[in-house]
């Protein structure tokens, strides 16, 4: 089935034709690992997971290479590690592990390759050397900068001229820069900052060069799809293009550039200071991963999402209703307009509408394809059927039984709740409960 994708580079939707149908290649910018990922970060993970699944269906499981990197060298990481008094390696290992667990709970397949920036410093240095040799970069005071005036089409992704960019951007003014939009490829590290030996002294890479180096390493000079959130389009992706194309005789970095829209919370930007900031981890404590995933897919990936708890409750109810009529989600291909909708620039809301109209096997197949398995939700659904007051009464009854040293009764109450998917936790502040996963 022909797949059509919207391309930020051409500002239009067109037929997707891979460069090599035997190896369809996609790169997605992954997380910078210094803290728990938030629910907005879950969006590209889920969106590009659905695309990965669609490409695998079209070209075969073994014929799609999906690379999503881990940015494990960054000034935010340095600052957080110093604050916590732990090594950068410990911080990034810990955070990356949490990220992998979170996105797995959201039903995302593992990408084919998950490269870490710190393991590709040599490739970054080589790329920077190529850029210097090609006249696209210059060294200044231990820094290496990309000279944007050397690349005539700089701004083609963001669709802005250099003049507009200078006017619109809050660019860092530094005496060693030739042009205000020139960006850092390499910068010096002092003794207390992580650094690697390089032809320009001990230092560390800029963020943008990391992706160019890792994409080049695993996907070659030109590949099919590059993805990430819309916030990365400029300057990150624009700079990736400038670097990779500058080093590779202007061969295009990616054919198709895809950007997911932003997630907002109750109409506002998610921010710690606004008190509307939710990590994936804390949401998973109350909501099945499937509900979070389904809630995300109800909006088309290019639209902004307004994340609300009312929306989550609605998503949970919809899944519950479907799971009541479907059996284990095996994979008979539904013939209901479902795949046509997905192939039309990943139109998940339309695909979901088609499932509403479908029955049984088609519904089961569609949900299975989207990464849902009803096992997790069946457990959670049981819990939804138990009312909280009833749990509180059971906890009180168990407390009374324990006080009367009637442990057979207190165990019976605990086991009865467990059978309903409720786990009791005894702590210094009393007994609390949570949903078994
Ligand atoms: P970061 O770790 O900040 O580089 O972000 C990882 C990924 O999450 C990138 O693809 C970002 O574009 C994306 N992202 C960050 N915040 C949001 C948000 N609120 N909504 C949607 N995507 C986001
Ligand atoms: Zn990137």
Coordinates of C-alpha atoms and ligand atoms in Angstrom, one line a residue:
X1 CA 0.0 0.0 0.0
X2 CA 1.5 3.4 -1.0
X3 CA 2.5 5.4 2.1
X4 CA 2.2 9.2 1.9
X5 CA 4.1 11.4 4.3
X6 CA 4.1 15.1 5.0
X7 CA 7.6 16.5 4.5
X8 CA 8.7 19.6 6.4
X9 CA 11.3 20.3 3.8
X10 CA 8.9 20.5 0.8
X11 CA 5.9 21.7 3.0
X12 CA 3.8 19.1 1.2
X13 CA 2.5 15.5 1.5
X14 CA 3.9 13.1 -1.1
X15 CA 4.3 9.5 -1.9
X16 CA 7.1 7.8 0.1
X17 CA 9.6 5.9 -2.0
X18 CA 12.5 4.5 0.0
X19 CA 16.0 4.8 -1.5
X20 CA 16.4 1.1 -0.9
X21 CA 13.3 -1.0 -0.2
X22 CA 15.5 -3.7 1.3
X23 CA 16.8 -1.3 3.9
X24 CA 14.5 1.6 4.8
X25 CA 16.3 4.0 7.1
X26 CA 14.9 6.3 9.7
X27 CA 16.7 8.5 12.3
X28 CA 14.8 10.1 15.2
X29 CA 16.4 12.5 17.7
X30 CA 16.3 10.8 21.1
X31 CA 16.3 12.1 24.7
X32 CA 19.0 14.1 26.5
X33 CA 19.3 11.9 29.6
X34 CA 19.6 14.0 32.7
X35 CA 16.2 13.6 34.3
X36 CA 12.9 11.7 34.0
X37 CA 11.3 12.1 30.5
X38 CA 8.0 14.0 30.5
X39 CA 4.8 13.1 28.8
X40 CA 5.7 15.5 25.9
X41 CA 8.9 13.5 25.3
X42 CA 6.7 10.4 25.0
X43 CA 5.1 11.8 21.9
X44 CA 7.9 11.3 19.3
X45 CA 8.6 7.9 20.8
X46 CA 5.0 6.8 20.2
X47 CA 4.5 8.6 16.9
X48 CA 7.7 7.2 15.3
X49 CA 7.0 3.8 16.8
X50 CA 3.7 3.7 14.8
X51 CA 5.6 4.7 11.7
X52 CA 8.3 2.0 12.4
X53 CA 5.5 -0.6 12.6
X54 CA 3.9 0.7 9.4
X55 CA 7.2 0.6 7.5
X56 CA 7.9 -2.9 8.8
X57 CA 4.6 -4.1 7.6
X58 CA 5.1 -2.6 4.2
X59 CA 8.8 -3.5 3.6
X60 CA 9.3 -6.5 6.0
X61 CA 10.5 -6.6 9.6
X62 CA 14.1 -7.2 8.6
X63 CA 14.1 -4.3 6.1
X64 CA 13.7 -1.3 8.2
X65 CA 16.5 0.3 10.3
X66 CA 15.3 2.7 13.0
X67 CA 18.0 4.6 14.8
X68 CA 17.1 6.7 17.9
X69 CA 20.1 8.1 19.7
X70 CA 20.8 8.8 23.4
X71 CA 22.4 12.3 24.0
X72 CA 24.6 11.5 26.9
X73 CA 27.0 14.5 26.6
X74 CA 25.4 17.9 27.2
X75 CA 25.9 20.8 29.5
X76 CA 22.6 20.1 31.3
X77 CA 23.9 16.6 32.1
X78 CA 27.2 18.1 33.4
X79 CA 25.3 20.5 35.6
X80 CA 23.0 17.9 37.0
X81 CA 25.7 15.4 37.7
X82 CA 27.7 18.0 39.6
X83 CA 24.6 19.0 41.6
X84 CA 23.9 15.4 42.6
X85 CA 27.6 14.7 43.2
X86 CA 27.6 11.6 40.9
X87 CA 29.5 10.8 37.8
X88 CA 28.1 11.7 34.4
X89 CA 28.2 8.0 33.4
X90 CA 26.1 7.1 36.5
X91 CA 23.6 9.8 35.8
X92 CA 23.2 9.0 32.1
X93 CA 23.0 5.2 32.7
X94 CA 20.4 5.7 35.4
X95 CA 18.3 8.1 33.3
X96 CA 18.6 6.1 30.0
X97 CA 17.4 3.0 31.9
X98 CA 14.3 4.8 33.2
X99 CA 13.6 6.1 29.7
X100 CA 13.8 2.6 28.1
X101 CA 11.5 1.2 30.8
X102 CA 9.0 4.1 30.3
X103 CA 8.8 3.9 26.5
X104 CA 8.5 0.1 26.8
X105 CA 5.5 0.6 29.1
X106 CA 4.0 2.8 26.5
X107 CA 4.1 -0.1 24.0
X108 CA 7.0 1.2 21.9
X109 CA 9.2 -1.4 20.1
X110 CA 12.9 -1.1 20.6
X111 CA 14.6 0.8 17.7
X112 CA 17.0 -1.2 15.7
X113 CA 20.0 0.8 17.0
X114 CA 20.2 3.1 20.1
X115 CA 23.6 4.8 19.8
X116 CA 25.1 6.9 22.5
X117 CA 26.8 10.1 21.7
X118 CA 29.8 9.5 24.0
X119 CA 30.6 6.3 22.0
X120 CA 30.9 8.3 18.7
X121 CA 33.3 11.1 19.6
X122 CA 35.8 9.9 17.0
X123 CA 33.2 10.1 14.2
X124 CA 32.3 13.6 15.4
X125 CA 35.9 14.7 15.2
X126 CA 36.3 13.2 11.8
X127 CA 33.2 15.0 10.5
X128 CA 34.4 18.3 12.0
X129 CA 37.8 17.8 10.2
X130 CA 35.9 17.2 6.9
X131 CA 34.0 20.4 7.5
X132 CA 37.1 22.5 8.1
X133 CA 38.7 21.0 5.0
X134 CA 35.7 21.8 2.9
X135 CA 35.7 25.4 4.1
X136 CA 32.5 25.2 6.1
X137 CA 34.0 25.5 9.6
X138 CA 36.8 27.4 11.3
X139 CA 38.7 27.2 14.6
X140 CA 38.6 30.1 17.0
X141 CA 39.9 30.1 20.6
X142 CA 39.7 26.4 21.1
X143 CA 36.2 26.3 19.6
X144 CA 35.3 25.1 16.1
X145 CA 32.3 26.8 14.6
X146 CA 30.2 26.2 11.5
X147 CA 30.3 29.1 9.2
X148 CA 26.7 29.4 8.0
X149 CA 27.5 31.9 5.3
X150 CA 29.5 29.1 3.6
X151 CA 26.3 27.2 2.9
X152 CA 24.0 29.0 0.4
X153 CA 20.9 27.0 1.3
X154 CA 21.2 27.4 5.1
X155 CA 17.7 27.9 6.3
X156 CA 15.9 25.7 3.8
X157 CA 14.2 23.5 6.4
X158 CA 13.1 26.3 8.6
X159 CA 12.2 28.3 5.5
X160 CA 13.9 31.4 6.7
X161 CA 16.6 33.6 5.3
X162 CA 19.8 34.2 7.2
X163 CA 18.6 37.8 7.8
X164 CA 15.3 36.7 9.3
X165 CA 17.0 34.2 11.5
X166 CA 19.4 36.8 12.9
X167 CA 16.5 39.1 13.6
X168 CA 14.4 36.4 15.2
X169 CA 16.9 34.4 17.2
X170 CA 18.4 35.0 20.6
X171 CA 21.9 34.1 19.4
X172 CA 24.8 33.8 21.7
X173 CA 27.1 36.7 21.0
X174 CA 30.7 35.6 21.3
X175 CA 33.8 37.5 20.2
X176 CA 35.2 34.4 18.4
X177 CA 32.2 34.1 16.1
X178 CA 32.5 35.4 12.5
X179 CA 28.8 35.5 12.0
X180 CA 26.1 35.7 14.7
X181 CA 24.3 32.5 13.5
X182 CA 27.5 30.4 13.4
X183 CA 27.1 27.5 15.7
X184 CA 29.4 25.4 17.8
X185 CA 30.8 22.1 16.6
X186 CA 33.4 21.7 19.3
X187 CA 34.1 23.6 22.5
X188 CA 36.9 23.5 25.1
X189 CA 36.4 21.7 28.4
X190 CA 38.2 22.8 31.6
X191 CA 39.5 20.2 34.0
X192 CA 36.3 19.8 35.9
X193 CA 34.2 19.3 32.7
X194 CA 34.1 16.0 30.7
X195 CA 36.3 16.3 27.6
X196 CA 38.1 14.3 24.9
X197 CA 41.4 14.9 23.2
X198 CA 41.0 16.5 19.8
X199 CA 43.1 18.4 17.2
X200 CA 41.7 21.6 18.8
X201 CA 42.6 20.6 22.3
X202 CA 40.7 18.9 25.1
X203 CA 37.0 19.5 24.6
X204 CA 33.5 18.2 23.9
X205 CA 31.1 18.2 20.9
X206 CA 28.2 20.6 20.3
X207 CA 24.8 19.0 20.4
X208 CA 24.0 19.2 16.6
X209 CA 27.2 17.4 15.5
X210 CA 26.3 14.4 17.6
X211 CA 23.2 13.5 15.5
X212 CA 25.0 14.1 12.2
X213 CA 27.8 11.7 13.3
X214 CA 25.5 9.0 14.6
X215 CA 23.1 9.2 11.6
X216 CA 26.1 9.0 9.2
X217 CA 27.6 6.1 11.0
X218 CA 24.5 3.9 10.9
X219 CA 22.4 5.1 8.0
X220 CA 25.0 6.5 5.5
X221 CA 25.2 9.9 3.9
X222 CA 21.6 10.0 2.7
X223 CA 18.7 8.1 4.3
X224 CA 14.9 8.1 4.1
X225 CA 13.3 9.7 7.1
X226 CA 14.5 12.0 9.8
X227 CA 12.1 12.7 12.7
X228 CA 11.7 14.6 16.0
X229 CA 9.6 17.2 17.7
X230 CA 8.7 20.5 16.0
X231 CA 10.9 22.4 18.5
X232 CA 13.9 20.7 17.0
X233 CA 13.3 21.9 13.4
X234 CA 15.3 25.0 14.1
X235 CA 18.1 25.3 14.8
X236 CA 18.9 21.6 15.6
X237 CA 17.7 20.0 12.4
X238 CA 18.7 22.9 10.2
X239 CA 22.2 22.5 11.6
X240 CA 22.3 18.8 11.2
X241 CA 21.5 19.4 7.5
X242 CA 24.2 22.1 7.2
X243 CA 26.8 19.8 8.8
X244 CA 26.0 16.5 7.1
X245 CA 25.5 18.0 3.7
X246 CA 28.5 20.3 4.0
X247 CA 30.7 17.3 4.7
X248 CA 29.1 15.1 2.1
X249 CA 29.3 17.2 -1.1
X250 CA 25.8 18.5 -0.6
X251 CA 24.2 15.1 -0.8
X252 CA 20.9 15.4 1.0
X253 CA 20.9 14.2 4.6
X254 CA 17.3 12.8 4.6
X255 CA 14.6 12.7 1.9
X256 CA 11.7 13.3 4.3
X257 CA 11.7 15.4 7.4
X258 CA 8.9 14.7 9.9
X259 CA 8.0 16.7 13.0
X260 CA 5.5 15.9 15.7
X261 CA 3.5 18.8 17.1
X262 CA 3.8 19.9 20.7
X263 CA 2.0 18.5 23.7
X264 CA 0.4 21.1 26.0
X265 CA -1.3 20.6 29.3
X266 CA -4.8 21.9 29.7
X267 CA -4.0 24.5 27.0
X268 CA -0.7 25.7 28.5
X269 CA 3.0 25.0 28.0
X270 CA 4.1 22.3 30.4
X271 CA 6.5 23.8 32.9
X272 CA 7.7 22.8 36.4
X273 CA 6.9 26.3 37.6
X274 CA 3.3 26.1 36.3
X275 CA 2.7 22.9 38.3
X276 CA 1.4 21.2 35.2
X277 CA 4.6 19.1 34.5
X278 CA 4.1 15.4 34.3
X279 CA 6.8 12.7 33.9
X280 CA 5.9 9.5 32.1
X281 CA 6.9 7.7 35.3
X282 CA 4.5 9.4 37.6
X283 CA 1.6 9.1 35.1
X284 CA 2.3 5.4 34.8
X285 CA 1.7 5.0 38.5
X286 CA -2.0 5.9 37.9
X287 CA -2.7 5.2 34.3
X288 CA -2.0 2.0 32.2
X289 CA 0.7 2.7 29.6
X290 CA -1.8 1.7 27.0
X291 CA -4.2 4.4 28.0
X292 CA -1.4 7.0 27.7
X293 CA -0.5 5.6 24.3
X294 CA -4.0 5.5 23.0
X295 CA -4.7 9.1 24.3
X296 CA -1.7 10.3 22.3
X297 CA -2.8 8.5 19.1
X298 CA -6.2 10.1 19.1
X299 CA -4.7 13.3 17.8
X300 CA -2.9 13.5 14.5
X301 CA 0.8 13.7 15.1
X302 CA 1.2 17.1 13.4
X303 CA -1.5 18.8 15.5
X304 CA -0.8 20.1 18.9
X305 CA -2.1 17.9 21.7
X306 CA -4.0 19.2 24.6
X307 CA -3.3 16.8 27.3
X308 CA -6.1 16.6 29.9
X309 CA -7.1 14.1 32.5
X310 CA -10.6 14.1 31.1
X311 CA -9.1 13.0 27.8
X312 CA -7.2 10.2 29.6
X313 CA -10.4 9.0 31.3
X314 CA -12.2 9.0 28.0
X315 CA -9.3 7.0 26.4
X316 CA -9.5 4.5 29.1
X317 CA -13.2 4.0 28.7
X318 CA -12.9 3.6 24.9
X319 CA -10.2 0.9 25.3
X320 CA -12.2 -0.8 27.9
X321 CA -15.2 -1.0 25.6
X322 CA -13.1 -2.4 22.8
X323 CA -11.3 -4.9 25.0
X324 CA -14.7 -6.2 26.2
X325 CA -15.5 -7.3 22.7
X326 CA -12.1 -8.4 21.4
X327 CA -10.1 -11.5 22.2
X328 CA -6.3 -11.6 22.5
X329 CA -4.9 -9.2 20.0
X330 CA -3.5 -11.4 17.3
X331 CA -2.7 -10.0 14.0
X332 CA -5.2 -10.6 11.2
X333 CA -4.9 -7.6 8.8
X334 CA -8.1 -5.7 9.1
X335 CA -9.7 -4.6 5.9
X336 CA -11.5 -1.6 7.1
X337 CA -9.8 1.5 6.0
X338 CA -7.5 1.2 9.0
X339 CA -4.2 0.8 7.1
X340 CA -5.3 3.3 4.4
X341 CA -5.7 5.9 7.2
X342 CA -2.3 5.1 8.6
X343 CA -0.7 5.2 5.2
X344 CA -2.1 8.7 4.7
X345 CA 0.6 10.5 6.7
X346 CA 0.0 8.4 9.8
X347 CA -3.6 9.5 10.3
X348 CA -4.2 7.7 13.6
X349 CA -7.4 9.5 14.5
X350 CA -9.0 8.3 11.2
X351 CA -7.6 4.8 11.8
X352 CA -9.2 4.8 15.3
X353 CA -12.5 5.9 13.8
X354 CA -12.3 3.0 11.4
X355 CA -11.8 0.7 14.3
X356 CA -15.0 2.0 15.9
X357 CA -16.8 0.8 12.9
X358 CA -15.0 -2.5 12.7
X359 CA -15.9 -5.7 14.6
X360 CA -14.0 -8.3 16.5
X361 CA -11.1 -9.6 14.5
X362 CA -10.6 -6.4 12.5
X363 CA -10.7 -4.4 15.7
X364 CA -8.3 -6.9 17.4
X365 CA -5.9 -6.8 14.5
X366 CA -5.9 -3.0 14.4
X367 CA -5.3 -2.6 18.0
X368 CA -2.6 -5.2 18.0
X369 CA -0.9 -3.5 15.1
X370 CA -0.9 -0.2 17.0
X371 CA 1.0 -1.8 19.8
X372 CA -1.9 -2.6 22.2
X373 CA -2.2 -5.9 24.1
X374 CA -5.2 -6.2 26.2
X375 CA -3.5 -8.0 29.1
X376 CA -2.3 -5.0 30.9
X377 CA -5.6 -3.1 30.5
X378 CA -7.7 -6.1 31.6
X379 CA -5.9 -6.0 35.0
X380 CA -6.3 -2.2 35.2
X381 CA -10.0 -2.4 34.2
X382 CA -10.7 -4.8 37.0
X383 CA -9.4 -2.2 39.3
X384 CA -11.5 0.5 37.8
X385 CA -14.5 -1.6 38.6
X386 CA -13.6 -1.6 42.3
X387 CA -14.6 1.6 44.0
X388 CA -12.1 3.4 46.2
X389 CA -14.3 3.6 49.2
X390 CA -14.6 -0.2 49.1
X391 CA -10.8 -0.4 49.1
X392 CA -10.6 2.0 52.0
X393 CA -13.1 -0.1 54.0
X394 CA -11.2 -3.3 53.3
X395 CA -7.9 -1.6 54.5
X396 CA -9.7 -0.5 57.7
X397 CA -11.1 -4.1 58.3
X398 CA -7.6 -5.5 57.7
X399 CA -6.2 -3.1 60.2
X400 CA -8.8 -4.1 62.8
X401 CA -8.1 -7.8 62.2
X402 CA -4.4 -7.2 62.7
X403 CA -4.9 -5.3 65.8
X404 CA -7.0 -8.3 67.1
X405 CA -4.1 -10.5 66.0
X406 CA -6.4 -12.3 63.6
X407 CA -3.8 -12.7 60.9
X408 CA -5.8 -15.3 58.9
X409 CA -8.5 -12.7 58.4
X410 CA -6.0 -9.9 57.6
X411 CA -4.3 -12.1 55.0
X412 CA -7.6 -13.1 53.5
X413 CA -8.5 -9.4 53.0
X414 CA -5.1 -8.7 51.4
X415 CA -5.5 -11.7 49.1
X416 CA -9.0 -10.7 48.1
X417 CA -7.8 -7.3 47.1
X418 CA -4.9 -8.8 45.2
X419 CA -7.2 -10.9 43.2
X420 CA -8.8 -7.7 42.1
X421 CA -5.5 -6.3 41.1
X422 CA -4.9 -4.1 44.1
X423 CA -1.6 -4.4 45.9
X424 CA -1.4 -3.2 49.6
X425 CA 1.7 -1.5 50.8
X426 CA 2.3 -1.2 54.6
X427 CA 4.5 1.8 55.5
X428 CA 5.3 4.0 58.5
X429 CA 2.4 6.3 57.5
X430 CA -0.2 3.4 57.3
X431 CA -1.4 1.3 54.4
X432 CA -1.6 2.5 50.9
X433 CA -2.6 0.7 47.7
X434 CA -1.7 0.6 44.1
X435 CA -2.6 -1.1 40.9
X436 CA -0.8 -4.3 40.1
X437 CA 1.0 -4.3 36.8
Ligands
LIG1 P1 14.8 16.5 24.5 O1 15.2 15.4 25.4 O2 14.3 17.8 25.2 O3 15.8 16.7 23.4 O4 13.5 16.0 23.8 C1 13.3 14.7 23.2 C2 12.2 14.7 22.2 O5 11.0 15.1 22.8 C3 12.5 15.6 21.0 O6 12.1 15.0 19.8 C4 11.6 16.8 21.3 O7 11.2 17.5 20.2 C5 10.4 16.1 22.0 N1 9.6 17.0 22.8 C6 10.0 17.7 23.9 N2 9.0 18.4 24.5 C7 7.8 18.0 23.8 C8 6.4 18.4 23.9 N3 6.0 19.2 24.9 N4 5.6 17.9 23.0 C9 6.0 17.0 22.0 N5 7.3 16.7 21.9 C10 8.2 17.2 22.7
LIG2 ZN1 19.2 15.3 16.5

